[in-house]
Amino acid sequence: MDIEWRYIGRDKISAVGIGTWAIRDYDTAFKAYLYALNNGINNIDTAEMYDNGGAEVFVGRLVKAVGRDNIFITTKMLPERLTDKALVLKAARAALKRIGVSHVDLYLIHWPNPSLSIGEQVRNFEIVAKEGLTRYIGVSNFSLRELEEAQHAVTREKIVVDQVHYSLLHKREVEEELLPYCKANNIVIQAYTPLERGAVVSSPMVS
């Protein structure tokens, strides 16, 4: 399999990752994911929200099958956890227990908490890196303004990723606003739903 690679920090990860949202049959999915991981893909994404933690448990099965060093694990924390550092740590440790690892590689805020300032939630979230529960931190679904605020708010860590909805059918905001800023600040844009659940394939833009 011909794999394209990207870097997050010093880590080399496959440009195409595999997500774990809305898996209906974990046993069937396990075979497909194992094939991908055994053929060069090393980038897997999950979240505590997915199947109420069931997707993180599924990732743990894959870790046992291929070895921790062969997977770059990203997970995401629900924004309601961000009100307090103790809640952040409790949620992070629960996620790590579900996955069966001592740390993940990248931990993201799943989306901004509208009841908190960006600065407060990011500073609370930083503790996951300080405590060694993740190697990198980032955000998801942050607008340009929110990302700028997050960058200015961090005290110890760096925001390395903004994971956003990006596809041929949904790209203007990303390309006109986020992408230039991220390029200038060495932040990786990760796209979720890039095929729009199949809609991109049938779009006139592709043909």
GROMACS .gro file of C-alpha atoms in nm:
model
  207
    1MET     CA    1   0.000   0.000   0.000
    2ASP     CA    2   0.141   0.339  -0.103
    3ILE     CA    3   0.109   0.561   0.205
    4GLU     CA    4   0.139   0.940   0.220
    5TRP     CA    5   0.277   1.076   0.545
    6ARG     CA    6   0.238   1.389   0.754
    7TYR     CA    7   0.397   1.506   1.077
    8ILE     CA    8   0.249   1.606   1.408
    9GLY     CA    9   0.540   1.732   1.611
   10ARG     CA   10   0.812   1.476   1.553
   11ASP     CA   11   0.564   1.197   1.485
   12LYS     CA   12   0.515   1.060   1.136
   13ILE     CA   13   0.153   0.961   1.078
   14SER     CA   14  -0.040   0.841   0.777
   15ALA     CA   15  -0.212   1.129   0.595
   16VAL     CA   16  -0.529   0.920   0.585
   17GLY     CA   17  -0.657   0.818   0.924
   18ILE     CA   18  -0.941   0.592   1.028
   19GLY     CA   19  -1.223   0.715   1.248
   20THR     CA   20  -1.453   0.528   1.482
   21TRP     CA   21  -1.778   0.724   1.473
   22ALA     CA   22  -2.103   0.526   1.432
   23ILE     CA   23  -1.955   0.176   1.397
   24ARG     CA   24  -2.250  -0.064   1.390
   25ASP     CA   25  -2.071  -0.398   1.405
   26TYR     CA   26  -1.745  -0.389   1.598
   27ASP     CA   27  -1.643  -0.745   1.511
   28THR     CA   28  -1.674  -0.684   1.137
   29ALA     CA   29  -1.507  -0.344   1.170
   30PHE     CA   30  -1.220  -0.499   1.365
   31LYS     CA   31  -1.116  -0.705   1.063
   32ALA     CA   32  -1.120  -0.404   0.831
   33TYR     CA   33  -0.933  -0.179   1.073
   34LEU     CA   34  -0.678  -0.448   1.146
   35TYR     CA   35  -0.613  -0.481   0.773
   36ALA     CA   36  -0.555  -0.106   0.745
   37LEU     CA   37  -0.323  -0.100   1.046
   38ASN     CA   38  -0.125  -0.396   0.916
   39ASN     CA   39  -0.081  -0.227   0.579
   40GLY     CA   40   0.062   0.110   0.671
   41ILE     CA   41  -0.217   0.317   0.826
   42ASN     CA   42  -0.116   0.417   1.179
   43ASN     CA   43  -0.351   0.709   1.248
   44ILE     CA   44  -0.673   0.630   1.437
   45ASP     CA   45  -0.926   0.874   1.580
   46THR     CA   46  -1.188   0.820   1.848
   47ALA     CA   47  -1.377   1.010   2.118
   48GLU     CA   48  -1.547   0.950   2.450
   49MET     CA   49  -1.876   1.058   2.288
   50TYR     CA   50  -1.865   0.782   2.027
   51ASP     CA   51  -2.093   0.503   2.147
   52ASN     CA   52  -2.057   0.636   2.504
   53GLY     CA   53  -1.695   0.523   2.519
   54GLY     CA   54  -1.751   0.201   2.325
   55ALA     CA   55  -1.538   0.326   2.037
   56GLU     CA   56  -1.247   0.385   2.274
   57VAL     CA   57  -1.282   0.028   2.398
   58PHE     CA   58  -1.272  -0.083   2.034
   59VAL     CA   59  -0.949   0.111   1.979
   60GLY     CA   60  -0.810  -0.071   2.281
   61ARG     CA   61  -0.876  -0.403   2.107
   62LEU     CA   62  -0.678  -0.281   1.808
   63VAL     CA   63  -0.391  -0.167   2.030
   64LYS     CA   64  -0.368  -0.515   2.179
   65ALA     CA   65  -0.366  -0.668   1.831
   66VAL     CA   66  -0.095  -0.455   1.668
   67GLY     CA   67   0.099  -0.306   1.961
   68ARG     CA   68   0.089   0.040   2.117
   69ASP     CA   69   0.394   0.168   1.928
   70ASN     CA   70   0.226   0.100   1.594
   71ILE     CA   71  -0.075   0.331   1.643
   72PHE     CA   72  -0.098   0.708   1.676
   73ILE     CA   73  -0.409   0.746   1.892
   74THR     CA   74  -0.625   1.057   1.893
   75THR     CA   75  -0.922   1.091   2.123
   76LYS     CA   76  -1.151   1.380   2.208
   77MET     CA   77  -1.298   1.514   2.531
   78LEU     CA   78  -1.653   1.641   2.572
   79PRO     CA   79  -1.660   2.017   2.637
   80GLU     CA   80  -1.867   1.990   2.956
   81ARG     CA   81  -1.562   1.833   3.124
   82LEU     CA   82  -1.362   2.153   3.078
   83THR     CA   83  -1.513   2.352   3.363
   84ASP     CA   84  -1.262   2.220   3.615
   85LYS     CA   85  -0.917   2.061   3.600
   86ALA     CA   86  -1.027   1.778   3.828
   87LEU     CA   87  -1.310   1.692   3.588
   88VAL     CA   88  -1.068   1.705   3.295
   89LEU     CA   89  -0.833   1.460   3.466
   90LYS     CA   90  -1.117   1.229   3.568
   91ALA     CA   91  -1.248   1.215   3.210
   92ALA     CA   92  -0.902   1.165   3.062
   93ARG     CA   93  -0.813   0.882   3.298
   94ALA     CA   94  -1.145   0.713   3.225
   95ALA     CA   95  -1.075   0.736   2.851
   96LEU     CA   96  -0.726   0.591   2.892
   97LYS     CA   97  -0.869   0.306   3.098
   98ARG     CA   98  -1.119   0.228   2.821
   99ILE     CA   99  -0.843   0.226   2.560
  100GLY     CA  100  -0.606   0.038   2.788
  101VAL     CA  101  -0.308   0.272   2.753
  102SER     CA  102  -0.108   0.501   2.980
  103HIS     CA  103  -0.138   0.794   2.741
  104VAL     CA  104  -0.274   0.888   2.401
  105ASP     CA  105  -0.074   1.069   2.137
  106LEU     CA  106  -0.316   1.352   2.070
  107TYR     CA  107  -0.603   1.476   2.286
  108LEU     CA  108  -0.855   1.720   2.140
  109ILE     CA  109  -1.132   1.936   2.283
  110HIS     CA  110  -1.424   1.796   2.081
  111TRP     CA  111  -1.588   2.137   2.035
  112PRO     CA  112  -1.584   2.464   2.229
  113ASN     CA  113  -1.781   2.492   2.551
  114PRO     CA  114  -2.010   2.794   2.497
  115SER     CA  115  -2.048   2.854   2.871
  116LEU     CA  116  -1.674   2.912   2.926
  117SER     CA  117  -1.422   3.149   2.778
  118ILE     CA  118  -1.188   2.982   2.531
  119GLY     CA  119  -0.898   3.075   2.756
  120GLU     CA  120  -1.044   2.911   3.064
  121GLN     CA  121  -1.131   2.584   2.894
  122VAL     CA  122  -0.797   2.555   2.716
  123ARG     CA  123  -0.599   2.627   3.033
  124ASN     CA  124  -0.800   2.364   3.219
  125PHE     CA  125  -0.746   2.116   2.935
  126GLU     CA  126  -0.368   2.165   2.931
  127ILE     CA  127  -0.337   1.957   3.246
  128VAL     CA  128  -0.376   1.635   3.043
  129ALA     CA  129  -0.037   1.705   2.888
  130LYS     CA  130   0.119   1.826   3.212
  131GLU     CA  131   0.016   1.499   3.380
  132GLY     CA  132   0.155   1.287   3.095
  133LEU     CA  133  -0.183   1.162   2.974
  134THR     CA  134  -0.118   1.283   2.620
  135ARG     CA  135   0.181   1.386   2.415
  136TYR     CA  136   0.007   1.662   2.220
  137ILE     CA  137  -0.309   1.867   2.259
  138GLY     CA  138  -0.538   2.022   2.001
  139VAL     CA  139  -0.894   2.126   1.929
  140SER     CA  140  -1.182   2.030   1.705
  141ASN     CA  141  -1.456   2.241   1.548
  142PHE     CA  142  -1.284   2.566   1.648
  143SER     CA  143  -1.336   2.868   1.424
  144LEU     CA  144  -1.047   3.096   1.334
  145ARG     CA  145  -1.133   3.335   1.618
  146GLU     CA  146  -1.160   3.051   1.868
  147LEU     CA  147  -0.836   2.895   1.749
  148GLU     CA  148  -0.653   3.227   1.782
  149GLU     CA  149  -0.787   3.266   2.136
  150ALA     CA  150  -0.680   2.912   2.220
  151GLN     CA  151  -0.330   2.973   2.087
  152HIS     CA  152  -0.294   3.285   2.298
  153ALA     CA  153  -0.435   3.115   2.608
  154VAL     CA  154  -0.210   2.810   2.636
  155THR     CA  155   0.063   2.848   2.893
  156ARG     CA  156   0.273   2.531   2.865
  157GLU     CA  157   0.164   2.348   2.553
  158LYS     CA  158   0.101   2.424   2.187
  159ILE     CA  159  -0.216   2.366   1.992
  160VAL     CA  160  -0.096   2.132   1.717
  161VAL     CA  161  -0.424   2.036   1.544
  162ASP     CA  162  -0.765   2.179   1.460
  163GLN     CA  163  -0.989   1.896   1.338
  164VAL     CA  164  -1.272   2.040   1.130
  165HIS     CA  165  -1.544   1.950   0.883
  166TYR     CA  166  -1.371   1.981   0.546
  167SER     CA  167  -1.454   1.836   0.205
  168LEU     CA  168  -1.505   1.936  -0.157
  169LEU     CA  169  -1.860   2.029  -0.059
  170HIS     CA  170  -1.768   2.212   0.260
  171LYS     CA  171  -1.443   2.399   0.222
  172ARG     CA  172  -1.482   2.777   0.190
  173GLU     CA  173  -1.447   2.870   0.557
  174VAL     CA  174  -1.153   2.635   0.603
  175GLU     CA  175  -0.963   2.745   0.293
  176GLU     CA  176  -1.033   3.117   0.325
  177GLU     CA  177  -0.988   3.155   0.700
  178LEU     CA  178  -0.842   2.862   0.892
  179LEU     CA  179  -0.591   2.725   0.646
  180PRO     CA  180  -0.380   3.042   0.604
  181TYR     CA  181  -0.362   3.090   0.981
  182CYS     CA  182  -0.274   2.727   1.045
  183LYS     CA  183  -0.002   2.727   0.781
  184ALA     CA  184   0.150   3.039   0.934
  185ASN     CA  185   0.139   2.892   1.285
  186ASN     CA  186   0.239   2.532   1.209
  187ILE     CA  187  -0.099   2.390   1.309
  188VAL     CA  188  -0.225   2.081   1.130
  189ILE     CA  189  -0.574   2.090   0.980
  190GLN     CA  190  -0.736   1.748   1.005
  191ALA     CA  191  -1.050   1.689   0.800
  192TYR     CA  192  -1.342   1.486   0.924
  193THR     CA  193  -1.622   1.360   0.698
  194PRO     CA  194  -1.408   1.433   0.387
  195LEU     CA  195  -1.629   1.212   0.168
  196GLU     CA  196  -1.955   1.344   0.319
  197ARG     CA  197  -2.075   0.986   0.375
  198GLY     CA  198  -2.052   0.917   0.002
  199ALA     CA  199  -2.203   1.243  -0.126
  200VAL     CA  200  -1.869   1.364  -0.264
  201VAL     CA  201  -1.842   1.062  -0.493
  202SER     CA  202  -2.171   1.143  -0.665
  203SER     CA  203  -2.114   1.519  -0.678
  204PRO     CA  204  -2.079   1.690  -1.020
  205MET     CA  205  -1.763   1.851  -0.879
  206VAL     CA  206  -1.590   1.512  -0.895
  207SER     CA  207  -1.706   1.399  -1.239
   0.00000   0.00000   0.00000
